[in-house]
mmCIF file of C-alpha atoms and ligand atoms in Angstrom:
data_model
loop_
_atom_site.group_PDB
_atom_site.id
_atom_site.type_symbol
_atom_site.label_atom_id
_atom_site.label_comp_id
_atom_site.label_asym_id
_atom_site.label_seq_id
_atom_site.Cartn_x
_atom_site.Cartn_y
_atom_site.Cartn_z
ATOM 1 C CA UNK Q 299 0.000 0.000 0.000
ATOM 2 C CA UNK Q 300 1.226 3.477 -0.524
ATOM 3 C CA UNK Q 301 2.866 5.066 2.108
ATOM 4 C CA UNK Q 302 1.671 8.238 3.300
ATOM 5 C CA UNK Q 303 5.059 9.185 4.812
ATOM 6 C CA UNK Q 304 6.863 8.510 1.268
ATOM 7 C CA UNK Q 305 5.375 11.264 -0.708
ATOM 8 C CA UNK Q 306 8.126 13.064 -1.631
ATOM 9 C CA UNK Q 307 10.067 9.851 -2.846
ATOM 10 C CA UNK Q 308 10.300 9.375 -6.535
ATOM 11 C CA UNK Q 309 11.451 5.813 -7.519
ATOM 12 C CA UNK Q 310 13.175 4.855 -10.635
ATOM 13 C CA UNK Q 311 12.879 1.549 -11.435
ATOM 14 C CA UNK Q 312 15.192 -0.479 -14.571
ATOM 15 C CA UNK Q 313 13.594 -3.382 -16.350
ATOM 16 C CA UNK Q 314 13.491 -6.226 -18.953
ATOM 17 C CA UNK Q 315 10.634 -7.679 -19.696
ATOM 18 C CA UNK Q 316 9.316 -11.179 -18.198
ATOM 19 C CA UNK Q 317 10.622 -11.003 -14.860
ATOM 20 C CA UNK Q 318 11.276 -7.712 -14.406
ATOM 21 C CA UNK Q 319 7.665 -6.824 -14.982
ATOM 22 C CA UNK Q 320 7.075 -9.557 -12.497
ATOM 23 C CA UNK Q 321 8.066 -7.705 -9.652
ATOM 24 C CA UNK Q 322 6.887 -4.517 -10.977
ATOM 25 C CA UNK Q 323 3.605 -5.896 -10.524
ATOM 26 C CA UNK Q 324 4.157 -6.332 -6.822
ATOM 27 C CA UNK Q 325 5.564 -2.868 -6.542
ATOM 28 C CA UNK Q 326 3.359 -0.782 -8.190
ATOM 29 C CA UNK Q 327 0.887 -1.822 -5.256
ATOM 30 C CA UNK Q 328 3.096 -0.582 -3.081
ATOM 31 C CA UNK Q 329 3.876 2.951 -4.331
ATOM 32 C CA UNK Q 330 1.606 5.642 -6.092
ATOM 33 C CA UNK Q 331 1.453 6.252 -9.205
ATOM 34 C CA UNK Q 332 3.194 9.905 -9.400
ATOM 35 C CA UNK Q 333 6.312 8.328 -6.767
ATOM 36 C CA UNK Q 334 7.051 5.553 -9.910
ATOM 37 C CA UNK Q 335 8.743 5.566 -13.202
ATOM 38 C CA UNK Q 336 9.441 2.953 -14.815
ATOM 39 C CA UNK Q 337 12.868 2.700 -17.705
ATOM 40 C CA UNK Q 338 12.580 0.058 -20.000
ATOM 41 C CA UNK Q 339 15.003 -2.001 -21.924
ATOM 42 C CA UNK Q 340 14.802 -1.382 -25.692
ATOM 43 C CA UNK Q 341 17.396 -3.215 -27.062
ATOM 44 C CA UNK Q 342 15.050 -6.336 -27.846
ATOM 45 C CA UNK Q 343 13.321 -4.467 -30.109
ATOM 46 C CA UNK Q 344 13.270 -5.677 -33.893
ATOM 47 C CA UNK Q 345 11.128 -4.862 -36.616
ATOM 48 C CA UNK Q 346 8.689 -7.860 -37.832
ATOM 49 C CA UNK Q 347 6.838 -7.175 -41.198
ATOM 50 C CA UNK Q 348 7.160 -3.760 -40.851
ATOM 51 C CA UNK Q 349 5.896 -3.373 -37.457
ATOM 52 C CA UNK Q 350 8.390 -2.216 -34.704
ATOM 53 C CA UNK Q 351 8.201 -4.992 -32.067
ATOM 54 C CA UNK Q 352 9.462 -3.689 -28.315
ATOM 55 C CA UNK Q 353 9.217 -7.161 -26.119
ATOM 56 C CA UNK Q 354 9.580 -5.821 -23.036
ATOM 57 C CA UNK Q 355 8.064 -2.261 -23.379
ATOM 58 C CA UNK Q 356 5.027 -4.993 -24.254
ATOM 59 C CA UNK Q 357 5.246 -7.315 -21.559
ATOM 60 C CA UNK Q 358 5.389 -3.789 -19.007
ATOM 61 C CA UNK Q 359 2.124 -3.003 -20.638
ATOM 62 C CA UNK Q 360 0.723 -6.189 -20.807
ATOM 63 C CA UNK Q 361 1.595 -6.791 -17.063
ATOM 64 C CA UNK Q 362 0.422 -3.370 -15.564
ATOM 65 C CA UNK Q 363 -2.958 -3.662 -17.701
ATOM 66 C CA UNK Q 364 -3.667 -6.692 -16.165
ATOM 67 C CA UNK Q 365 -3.567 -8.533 -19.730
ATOM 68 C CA UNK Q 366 -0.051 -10.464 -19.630
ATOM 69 C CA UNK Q 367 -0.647 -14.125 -20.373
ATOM 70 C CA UNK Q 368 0.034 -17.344 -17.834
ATOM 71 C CA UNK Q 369 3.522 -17.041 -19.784
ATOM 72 C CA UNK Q 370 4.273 -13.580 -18.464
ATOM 73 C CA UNK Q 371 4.592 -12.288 -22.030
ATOM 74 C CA UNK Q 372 1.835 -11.976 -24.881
ATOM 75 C CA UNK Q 373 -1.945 -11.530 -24.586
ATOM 76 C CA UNK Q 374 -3.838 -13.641 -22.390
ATOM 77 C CA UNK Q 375 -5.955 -16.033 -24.770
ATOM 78 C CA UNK Q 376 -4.127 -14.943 -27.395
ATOM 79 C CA UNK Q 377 -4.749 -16.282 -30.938
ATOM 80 C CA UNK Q 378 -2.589 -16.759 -33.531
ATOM 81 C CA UNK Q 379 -4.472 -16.872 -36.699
ATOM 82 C CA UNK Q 380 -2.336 -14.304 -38.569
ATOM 83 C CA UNK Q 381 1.036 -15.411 -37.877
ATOM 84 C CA UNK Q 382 -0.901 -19.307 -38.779
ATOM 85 C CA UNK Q 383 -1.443 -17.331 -42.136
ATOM 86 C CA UNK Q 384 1.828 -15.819 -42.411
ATOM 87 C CA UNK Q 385 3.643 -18.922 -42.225
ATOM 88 C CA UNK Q 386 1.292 -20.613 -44.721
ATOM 89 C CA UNK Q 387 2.081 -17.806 -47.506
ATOM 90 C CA UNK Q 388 5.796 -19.025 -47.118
ATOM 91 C CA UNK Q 389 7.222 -16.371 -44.635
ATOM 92 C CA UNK Q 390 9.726 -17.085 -41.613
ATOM 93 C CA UNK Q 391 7.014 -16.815 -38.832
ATOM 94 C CA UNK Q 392 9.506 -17.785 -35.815
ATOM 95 C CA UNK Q 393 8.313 -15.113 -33.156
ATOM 96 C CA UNK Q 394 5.187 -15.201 -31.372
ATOM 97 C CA UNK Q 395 3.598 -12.140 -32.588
ATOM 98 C CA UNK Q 396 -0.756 -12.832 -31.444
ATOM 99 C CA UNK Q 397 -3.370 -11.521 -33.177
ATOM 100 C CA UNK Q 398 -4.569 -9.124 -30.477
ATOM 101 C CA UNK Q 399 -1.032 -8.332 -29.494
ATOM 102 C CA UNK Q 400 -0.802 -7.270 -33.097
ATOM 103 C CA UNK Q 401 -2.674 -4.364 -32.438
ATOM 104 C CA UNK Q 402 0.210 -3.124 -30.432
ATOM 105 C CA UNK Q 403 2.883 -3.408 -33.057
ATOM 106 C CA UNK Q 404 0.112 -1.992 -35.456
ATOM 107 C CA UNK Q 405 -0.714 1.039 -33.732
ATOM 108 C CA UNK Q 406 2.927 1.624 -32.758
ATOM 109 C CA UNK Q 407 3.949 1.592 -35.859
ATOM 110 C CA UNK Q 408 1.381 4.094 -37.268
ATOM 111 C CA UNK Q 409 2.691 6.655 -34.507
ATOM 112 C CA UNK Q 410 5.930 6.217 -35.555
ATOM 113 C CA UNK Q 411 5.118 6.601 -38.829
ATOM 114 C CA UNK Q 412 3.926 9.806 -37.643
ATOM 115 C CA UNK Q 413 6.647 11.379 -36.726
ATOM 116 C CA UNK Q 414 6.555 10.540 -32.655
ATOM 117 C CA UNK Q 415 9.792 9.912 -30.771
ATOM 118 C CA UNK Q 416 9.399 6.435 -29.045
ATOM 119 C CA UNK Q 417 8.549 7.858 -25.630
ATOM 120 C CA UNK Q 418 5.684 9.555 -27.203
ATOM 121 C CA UNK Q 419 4.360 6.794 -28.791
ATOM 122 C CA UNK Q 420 4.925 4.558 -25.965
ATOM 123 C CA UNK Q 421 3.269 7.295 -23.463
ATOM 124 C CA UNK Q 422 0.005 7.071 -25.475
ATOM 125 C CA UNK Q 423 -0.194 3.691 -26.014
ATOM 126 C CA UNK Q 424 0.268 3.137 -22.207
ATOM 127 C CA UNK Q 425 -2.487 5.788 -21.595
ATOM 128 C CA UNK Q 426 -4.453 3.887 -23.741
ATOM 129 C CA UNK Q 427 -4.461 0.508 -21.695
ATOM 130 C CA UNK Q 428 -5.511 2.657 -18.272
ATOM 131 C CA UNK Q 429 -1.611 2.712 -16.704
ATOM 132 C CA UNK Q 430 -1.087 5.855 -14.575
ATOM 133 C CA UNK Q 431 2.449 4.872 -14.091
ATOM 134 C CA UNK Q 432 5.066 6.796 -16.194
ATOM 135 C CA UNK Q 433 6.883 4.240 -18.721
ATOM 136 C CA UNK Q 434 10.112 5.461 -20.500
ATOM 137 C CA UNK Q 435 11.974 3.977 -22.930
ATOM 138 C CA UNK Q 436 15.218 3.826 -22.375
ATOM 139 C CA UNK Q 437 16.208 5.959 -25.776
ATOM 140 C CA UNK Q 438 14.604 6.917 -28.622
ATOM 141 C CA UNK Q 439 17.164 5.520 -30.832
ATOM 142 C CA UNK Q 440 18.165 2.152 -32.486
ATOM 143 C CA UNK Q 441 19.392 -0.299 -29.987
ATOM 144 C CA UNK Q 442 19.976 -4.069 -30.837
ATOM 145 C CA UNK Q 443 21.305 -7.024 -28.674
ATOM 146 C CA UNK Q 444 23.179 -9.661 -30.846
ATOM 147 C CA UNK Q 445 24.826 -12.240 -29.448
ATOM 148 C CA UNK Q 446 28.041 -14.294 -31.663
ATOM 149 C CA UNK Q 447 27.369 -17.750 -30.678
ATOM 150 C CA UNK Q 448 28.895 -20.549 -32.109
ATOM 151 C CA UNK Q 449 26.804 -22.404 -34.378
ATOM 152 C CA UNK Q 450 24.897 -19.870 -35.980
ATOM 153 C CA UNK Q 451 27.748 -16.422 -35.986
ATOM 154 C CA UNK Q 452 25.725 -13.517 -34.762
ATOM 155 C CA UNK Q 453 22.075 -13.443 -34.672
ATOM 156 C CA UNK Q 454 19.540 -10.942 -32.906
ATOM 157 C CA UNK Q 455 19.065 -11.892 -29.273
ATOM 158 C CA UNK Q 456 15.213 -12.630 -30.135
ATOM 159 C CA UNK Q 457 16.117 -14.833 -32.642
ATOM 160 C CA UNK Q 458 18.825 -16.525 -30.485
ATOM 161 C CA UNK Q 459 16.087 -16.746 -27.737
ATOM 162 C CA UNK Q 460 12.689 -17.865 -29.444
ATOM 163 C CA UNK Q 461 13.857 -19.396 -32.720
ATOM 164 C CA UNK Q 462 17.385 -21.480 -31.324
ATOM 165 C CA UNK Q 463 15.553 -21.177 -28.051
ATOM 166 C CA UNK Q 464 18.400 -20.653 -25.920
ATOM 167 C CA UNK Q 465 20.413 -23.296 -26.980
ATOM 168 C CA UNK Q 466 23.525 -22.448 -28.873
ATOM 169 C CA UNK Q 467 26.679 -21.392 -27.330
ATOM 170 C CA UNK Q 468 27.265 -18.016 -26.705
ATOM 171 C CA UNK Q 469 30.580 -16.708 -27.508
ATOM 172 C CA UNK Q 470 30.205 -12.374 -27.302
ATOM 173 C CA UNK Q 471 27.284 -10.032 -26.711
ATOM 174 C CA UNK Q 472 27.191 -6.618 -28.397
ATOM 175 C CA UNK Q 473 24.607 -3.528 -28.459
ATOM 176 C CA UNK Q 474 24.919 -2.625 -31.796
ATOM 177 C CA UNK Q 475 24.072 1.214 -31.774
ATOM 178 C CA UNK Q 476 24.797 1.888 -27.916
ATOM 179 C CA UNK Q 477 27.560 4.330 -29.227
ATOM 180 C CA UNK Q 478 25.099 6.787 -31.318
ATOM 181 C CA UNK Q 479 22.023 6.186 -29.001
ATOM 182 C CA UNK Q 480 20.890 8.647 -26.116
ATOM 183 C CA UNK Q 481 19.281 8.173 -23.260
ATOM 184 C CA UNK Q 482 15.822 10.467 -23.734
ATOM 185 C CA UNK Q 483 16.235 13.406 -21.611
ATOM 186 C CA UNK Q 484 13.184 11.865 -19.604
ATOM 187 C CA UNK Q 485 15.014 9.465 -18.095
ATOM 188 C CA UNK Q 486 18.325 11.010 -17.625
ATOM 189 C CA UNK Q 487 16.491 13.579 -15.914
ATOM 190 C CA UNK Q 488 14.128 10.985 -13.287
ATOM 191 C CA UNK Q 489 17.528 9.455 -12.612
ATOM 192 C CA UNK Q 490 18.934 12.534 -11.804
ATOM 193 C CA UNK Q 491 16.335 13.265 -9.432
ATOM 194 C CA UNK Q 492 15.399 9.706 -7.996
ATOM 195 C CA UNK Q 493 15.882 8.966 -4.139
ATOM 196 C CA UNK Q 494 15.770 5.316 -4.744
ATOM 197 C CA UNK Q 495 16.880 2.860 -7.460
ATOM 198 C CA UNK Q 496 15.802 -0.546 -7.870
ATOM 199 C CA UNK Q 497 16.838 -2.826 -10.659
ATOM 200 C CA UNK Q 498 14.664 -5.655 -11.088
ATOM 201 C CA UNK Q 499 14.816 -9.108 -11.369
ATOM 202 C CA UNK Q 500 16.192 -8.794 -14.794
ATOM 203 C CA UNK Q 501 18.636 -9.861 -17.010
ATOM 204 C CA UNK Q 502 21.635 -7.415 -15.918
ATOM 205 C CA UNK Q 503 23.567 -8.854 -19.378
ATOM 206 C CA UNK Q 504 20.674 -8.298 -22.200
ATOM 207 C CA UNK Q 505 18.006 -5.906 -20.469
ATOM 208 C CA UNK Q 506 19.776 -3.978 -17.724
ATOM 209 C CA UNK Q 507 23.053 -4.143 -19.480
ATOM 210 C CA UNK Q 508 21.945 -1.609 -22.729
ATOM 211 C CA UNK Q 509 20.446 0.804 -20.380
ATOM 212 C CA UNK Q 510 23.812 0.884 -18.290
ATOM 213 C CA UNK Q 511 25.871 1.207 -21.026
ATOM 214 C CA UNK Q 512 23.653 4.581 -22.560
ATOM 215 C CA UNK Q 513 25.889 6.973 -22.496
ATOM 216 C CA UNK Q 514 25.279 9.202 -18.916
ATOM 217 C CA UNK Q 515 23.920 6.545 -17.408
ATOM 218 C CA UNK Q 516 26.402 5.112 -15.302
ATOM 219 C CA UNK Q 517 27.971 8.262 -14.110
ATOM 220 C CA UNK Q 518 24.456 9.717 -13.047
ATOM 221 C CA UNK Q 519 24.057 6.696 -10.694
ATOM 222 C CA UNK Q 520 27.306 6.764 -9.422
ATOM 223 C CA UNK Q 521 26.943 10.011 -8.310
ATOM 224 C CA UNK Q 522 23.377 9.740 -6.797
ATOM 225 C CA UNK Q 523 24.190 9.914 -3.249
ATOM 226 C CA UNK Q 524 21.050 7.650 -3.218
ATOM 227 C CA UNK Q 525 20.149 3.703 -2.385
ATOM 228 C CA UNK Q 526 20.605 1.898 -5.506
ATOM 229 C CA UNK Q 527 19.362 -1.256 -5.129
ATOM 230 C CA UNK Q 528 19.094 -4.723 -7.469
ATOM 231 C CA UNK Q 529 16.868 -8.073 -7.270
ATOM 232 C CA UNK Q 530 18.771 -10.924 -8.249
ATOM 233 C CA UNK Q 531 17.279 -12.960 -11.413
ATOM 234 C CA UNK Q 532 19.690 -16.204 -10.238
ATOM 235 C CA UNK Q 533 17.801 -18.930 -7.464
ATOM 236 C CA UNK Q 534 20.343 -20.672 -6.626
ATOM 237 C CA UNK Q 535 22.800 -19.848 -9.169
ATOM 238 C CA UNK Q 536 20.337 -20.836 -11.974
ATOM 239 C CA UNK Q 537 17.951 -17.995 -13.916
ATOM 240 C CA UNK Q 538 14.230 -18.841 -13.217
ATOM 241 C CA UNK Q 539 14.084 -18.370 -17.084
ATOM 242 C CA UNK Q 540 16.107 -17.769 -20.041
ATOM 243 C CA UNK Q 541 19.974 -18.102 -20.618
ATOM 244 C CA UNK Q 542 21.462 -15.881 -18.205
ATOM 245 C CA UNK Q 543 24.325 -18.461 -16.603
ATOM 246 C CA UNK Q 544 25.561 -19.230 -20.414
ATOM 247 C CA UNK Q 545 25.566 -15.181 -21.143
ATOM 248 C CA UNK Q 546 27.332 -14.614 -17.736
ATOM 249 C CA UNK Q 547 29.691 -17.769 -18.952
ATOM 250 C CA UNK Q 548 30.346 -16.020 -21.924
ATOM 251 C CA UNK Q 549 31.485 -12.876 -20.493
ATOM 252 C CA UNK Q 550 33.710 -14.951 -17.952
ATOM 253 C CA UNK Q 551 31.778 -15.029 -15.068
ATOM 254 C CA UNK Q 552 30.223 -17.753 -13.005
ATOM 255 C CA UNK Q 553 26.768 -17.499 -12.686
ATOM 256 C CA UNK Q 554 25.487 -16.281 -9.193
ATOM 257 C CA UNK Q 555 24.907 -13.547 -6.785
ATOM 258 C CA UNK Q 556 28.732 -12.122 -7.599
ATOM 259 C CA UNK Q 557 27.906 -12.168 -11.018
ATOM 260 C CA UNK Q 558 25.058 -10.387 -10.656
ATOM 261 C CA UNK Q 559 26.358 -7.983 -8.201
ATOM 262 C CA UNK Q 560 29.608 -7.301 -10.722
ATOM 263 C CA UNK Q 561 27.636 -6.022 -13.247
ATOM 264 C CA UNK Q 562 26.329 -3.406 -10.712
ATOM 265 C CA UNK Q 563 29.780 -2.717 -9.293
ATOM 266 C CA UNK Q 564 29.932 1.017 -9.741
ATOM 267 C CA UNK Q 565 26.815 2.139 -8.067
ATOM 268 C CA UNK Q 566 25.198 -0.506 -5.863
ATOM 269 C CA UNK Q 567 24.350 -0.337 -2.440
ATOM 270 C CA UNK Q 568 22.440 -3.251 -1.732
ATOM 271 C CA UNK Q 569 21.134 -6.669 -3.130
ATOM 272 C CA UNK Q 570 18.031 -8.590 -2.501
ATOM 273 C CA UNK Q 571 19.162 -12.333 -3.213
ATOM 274 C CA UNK Q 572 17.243 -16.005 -2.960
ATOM 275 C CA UNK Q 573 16.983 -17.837 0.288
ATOM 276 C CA UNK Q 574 18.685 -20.576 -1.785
ATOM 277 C CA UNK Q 575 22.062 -18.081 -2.147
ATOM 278 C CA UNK Q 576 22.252 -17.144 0.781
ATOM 279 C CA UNK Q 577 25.954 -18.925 1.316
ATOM 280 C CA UNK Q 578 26.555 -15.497 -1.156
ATOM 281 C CA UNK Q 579 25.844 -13.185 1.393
ATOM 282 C CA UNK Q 580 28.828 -13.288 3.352
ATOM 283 C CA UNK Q 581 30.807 -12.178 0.114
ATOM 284 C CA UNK Q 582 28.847 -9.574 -1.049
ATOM 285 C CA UNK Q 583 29.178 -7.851 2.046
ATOM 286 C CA UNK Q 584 32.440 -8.343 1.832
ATOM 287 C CA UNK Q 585 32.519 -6.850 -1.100
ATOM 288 C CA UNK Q 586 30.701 -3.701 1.117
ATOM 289 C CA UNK Q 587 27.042 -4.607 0.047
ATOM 290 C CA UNK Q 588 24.605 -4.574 2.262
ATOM 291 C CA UNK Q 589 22.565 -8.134 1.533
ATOM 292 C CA UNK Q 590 18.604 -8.925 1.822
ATOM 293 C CA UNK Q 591 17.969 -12.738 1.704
ATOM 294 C CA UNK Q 592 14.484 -13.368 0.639
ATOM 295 C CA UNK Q 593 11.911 -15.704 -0.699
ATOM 296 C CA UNK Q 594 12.647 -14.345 -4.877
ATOM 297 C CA UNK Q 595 10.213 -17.355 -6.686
ATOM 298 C CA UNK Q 596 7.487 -15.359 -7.988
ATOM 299 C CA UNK Q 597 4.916 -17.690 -8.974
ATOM 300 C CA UNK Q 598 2.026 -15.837 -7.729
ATOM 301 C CA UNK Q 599 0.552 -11.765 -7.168
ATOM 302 C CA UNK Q 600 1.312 -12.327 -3.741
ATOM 303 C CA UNK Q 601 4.204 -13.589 -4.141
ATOM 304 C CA UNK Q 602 5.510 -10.071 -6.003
ATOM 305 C CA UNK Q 603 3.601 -8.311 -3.474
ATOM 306 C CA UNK Q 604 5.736 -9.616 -0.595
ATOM 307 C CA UNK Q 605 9.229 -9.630 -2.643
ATOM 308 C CA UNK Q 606 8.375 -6.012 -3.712
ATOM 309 C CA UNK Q 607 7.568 -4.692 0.057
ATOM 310 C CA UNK Q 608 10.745 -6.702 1.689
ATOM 311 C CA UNK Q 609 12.518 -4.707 -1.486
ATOM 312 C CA UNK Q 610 11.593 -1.500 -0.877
ATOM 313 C CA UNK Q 611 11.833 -1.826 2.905
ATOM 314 C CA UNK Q 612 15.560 -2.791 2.878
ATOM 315 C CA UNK Q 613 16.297 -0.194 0.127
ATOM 316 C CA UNK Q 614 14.576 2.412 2.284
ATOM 317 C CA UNK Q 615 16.626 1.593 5.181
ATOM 318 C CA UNK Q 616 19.411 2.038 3.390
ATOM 319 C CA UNK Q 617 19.405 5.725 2.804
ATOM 320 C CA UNK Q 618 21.201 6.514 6.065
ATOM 321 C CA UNK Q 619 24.010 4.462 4.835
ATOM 322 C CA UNK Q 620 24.732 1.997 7.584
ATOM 323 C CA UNK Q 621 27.639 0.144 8.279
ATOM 324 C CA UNK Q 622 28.004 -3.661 5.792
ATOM 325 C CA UNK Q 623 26.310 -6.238 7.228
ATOM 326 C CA UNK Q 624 23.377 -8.671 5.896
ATOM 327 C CA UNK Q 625 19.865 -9.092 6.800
ATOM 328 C CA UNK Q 626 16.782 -11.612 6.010
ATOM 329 C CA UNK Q 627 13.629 -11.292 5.371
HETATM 330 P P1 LIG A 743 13.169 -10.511 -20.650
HETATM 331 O O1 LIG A 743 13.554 -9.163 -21.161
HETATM 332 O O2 LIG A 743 11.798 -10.939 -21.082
HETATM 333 O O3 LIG A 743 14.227 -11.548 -20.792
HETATM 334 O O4 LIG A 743 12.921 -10.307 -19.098
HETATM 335 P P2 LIG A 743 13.834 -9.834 -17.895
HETATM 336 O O5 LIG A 743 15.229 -9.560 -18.315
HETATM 337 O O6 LIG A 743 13.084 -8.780 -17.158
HETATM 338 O O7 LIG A 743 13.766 -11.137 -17.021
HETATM 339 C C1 LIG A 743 14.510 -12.293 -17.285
HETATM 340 C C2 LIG A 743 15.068 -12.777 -15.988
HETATM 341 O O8 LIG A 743 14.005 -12.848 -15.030
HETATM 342 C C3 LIG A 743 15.658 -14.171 -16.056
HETATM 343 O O9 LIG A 743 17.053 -14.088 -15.878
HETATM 344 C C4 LIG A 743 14.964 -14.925 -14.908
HETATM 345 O O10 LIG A 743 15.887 -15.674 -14.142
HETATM 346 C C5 LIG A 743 14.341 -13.816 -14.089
HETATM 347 N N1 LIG A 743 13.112 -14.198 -13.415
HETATM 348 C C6 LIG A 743 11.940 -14.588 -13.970
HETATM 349 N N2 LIG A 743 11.038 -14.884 -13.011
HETATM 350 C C7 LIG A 743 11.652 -14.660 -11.812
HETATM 351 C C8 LIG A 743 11.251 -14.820 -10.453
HETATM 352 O O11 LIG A 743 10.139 -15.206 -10.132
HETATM 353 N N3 LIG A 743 12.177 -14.504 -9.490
HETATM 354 C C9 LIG A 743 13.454 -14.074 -9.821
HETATM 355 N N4 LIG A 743 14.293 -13.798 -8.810
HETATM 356 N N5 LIG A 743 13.860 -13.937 -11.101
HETATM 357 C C10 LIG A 743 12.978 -14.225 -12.071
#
């Protein structure tokens, strides 16, 4: 529930898609609208017949709208007529694009077309499925994962993820564009002014990794003299989903709280890791992070609910900057 005490706090909150959005779900409940905004990942993005696709600007949507499917992406009861059609008339039809989710990618595409930056376009489309919660895009521009793996060379990170599914070996990771892209002034701007940071339960390689590496990014959260604190994606050293322990393999790093916490070096104050890691803690405080061991399994709205109130409890707390030491919740 909102807290009446907290008005004056303005949260920014990074995010993928799937389970990022999963624990968005929990806090949103927690906070009110105007204390929230929400940066999303855009380097998944990829056009598909025309239509520019944004996978986890969708699944935000989706999820806040109270739409998302059992999956935690797509429409719920989804059909999938079109793309059925698509395929027939001889066309690649690898990724899951549903007929009603269409309408997304449809109308997105017209406002482009129009002229409207990305954070325009993605303002009014979230007005349009009731969300009172500010959602930026993390840039305006071109932003594209690949990932060099070792069977197929390089290939988008949607088509490593839903057409190999996951399964080739990954060899590099690159944002093609990061170097010309901005961050919209939007979100350099809400960073600038946040007094809390969370970083969801995403993956820090492929969804938090392209909004770190936005030029200004980085420096403005090492310089907020403000709680920046991430949910790990790992339960016990495994990703709930996806393949976030062969990505952190690839970059040299064995898959875990560390790893997680590495990619956060520069600016992180605290980390909210599974019950199931908690042998981790004693390192990461080492490594002068102040530790939350919780229950991170999200399987239900409850579920998020708790996780997202234990979150923003500990982070918080942690505005005073205490001494290191690790908690649990
Ligand atoms: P994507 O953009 O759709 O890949 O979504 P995200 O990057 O936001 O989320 C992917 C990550 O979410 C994976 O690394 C999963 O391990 C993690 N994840 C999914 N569900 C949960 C959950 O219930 N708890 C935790 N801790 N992580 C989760």
């Amino acid at each position: 529930m909102p807290r009446a005490d907290s008005a004056s706090e303005r949260i920014v909150y990074l995010t993928g898609g799937v389970g990022g959005s999963r624990f968005l779900s929990g806090l949103v409940r927690r906070v009110s609208p105007n204390q929230l905004c929400i940066v999303v990942n855009t380097a998944d993005d990829r056009d598909f017949f025309g239509l520019h696709v944004s996978p986890d600007l969708d699944t935000v949507v989706y999820r806040l709208s109270g739409v998302v499917s059992g999956e935690g992406w797509g429409v719920q009861g989804d059909t999938f007529f079109c793309l059925e059609q698509i395929s027939k008339l001889g066309e690649e039809a690898w990724f899951r694009l549903g007929d009603k989710d269409l309408a997304m990618h449809i109308l997105r595409a017209k406002l482009l077309r129009q002229g409207l930056p990305l954070r325009s376009v993605t303002e009014r489309l979230a007005k349009r499925f009731g969300i009172p919660w500010r959602i930026l895009p993390m840039s305006d521009d071109p932003v594209e994962t690949w990932i060099r793996t070792k069977e197929h060379g390089w290939v988008h990170f949607q088509e490593y993820l839903v057409k190999y599914l996951s399964v080739p070996s990954v060899l590099d990771v690159r944002y093609r564009g990061i170097r010309a892209a901005r961050a919209t002034q939007e979100v350099l701007e809400e960073l600038e002014r946040a007094s809390l940071v969370i970083i969801g339960p995403s993956n820090p390689i492929t969804s938090i990794g392209p909004i770190l590496a936005l030029r200004g990014v980085k420096p403005l959260l090492r310089a907020l003299n403000k709680p920046v604190v991430a949910v790990s994606p790992l339960i016990g050293g495994r990703p709930v989903k996806g393949p976030l322990d062969k990505l952190f393999l690839s970059v040299g790093l064995e898959p875990g709280s560390l790893a997680v916490a590495s990619r956060y070096r520069a600016f992180l104050r605290g980390i909210v890791i599974d019950q199931a890691d908690r042998s981790d803690a004693e390192a990461l405080a080492k490594n002068g992070l102040q530790v939350l061991v919780a229950d991170t399994l999200m399987r239900t709205q409850e579920d998020a609910d708790l996780l997202a109130g234990a979150t923003l409890s500990f982070a918080r707390g942690l505005s005073a900057l205490p001494n290191c030491s690790s908690k649990t919740a």
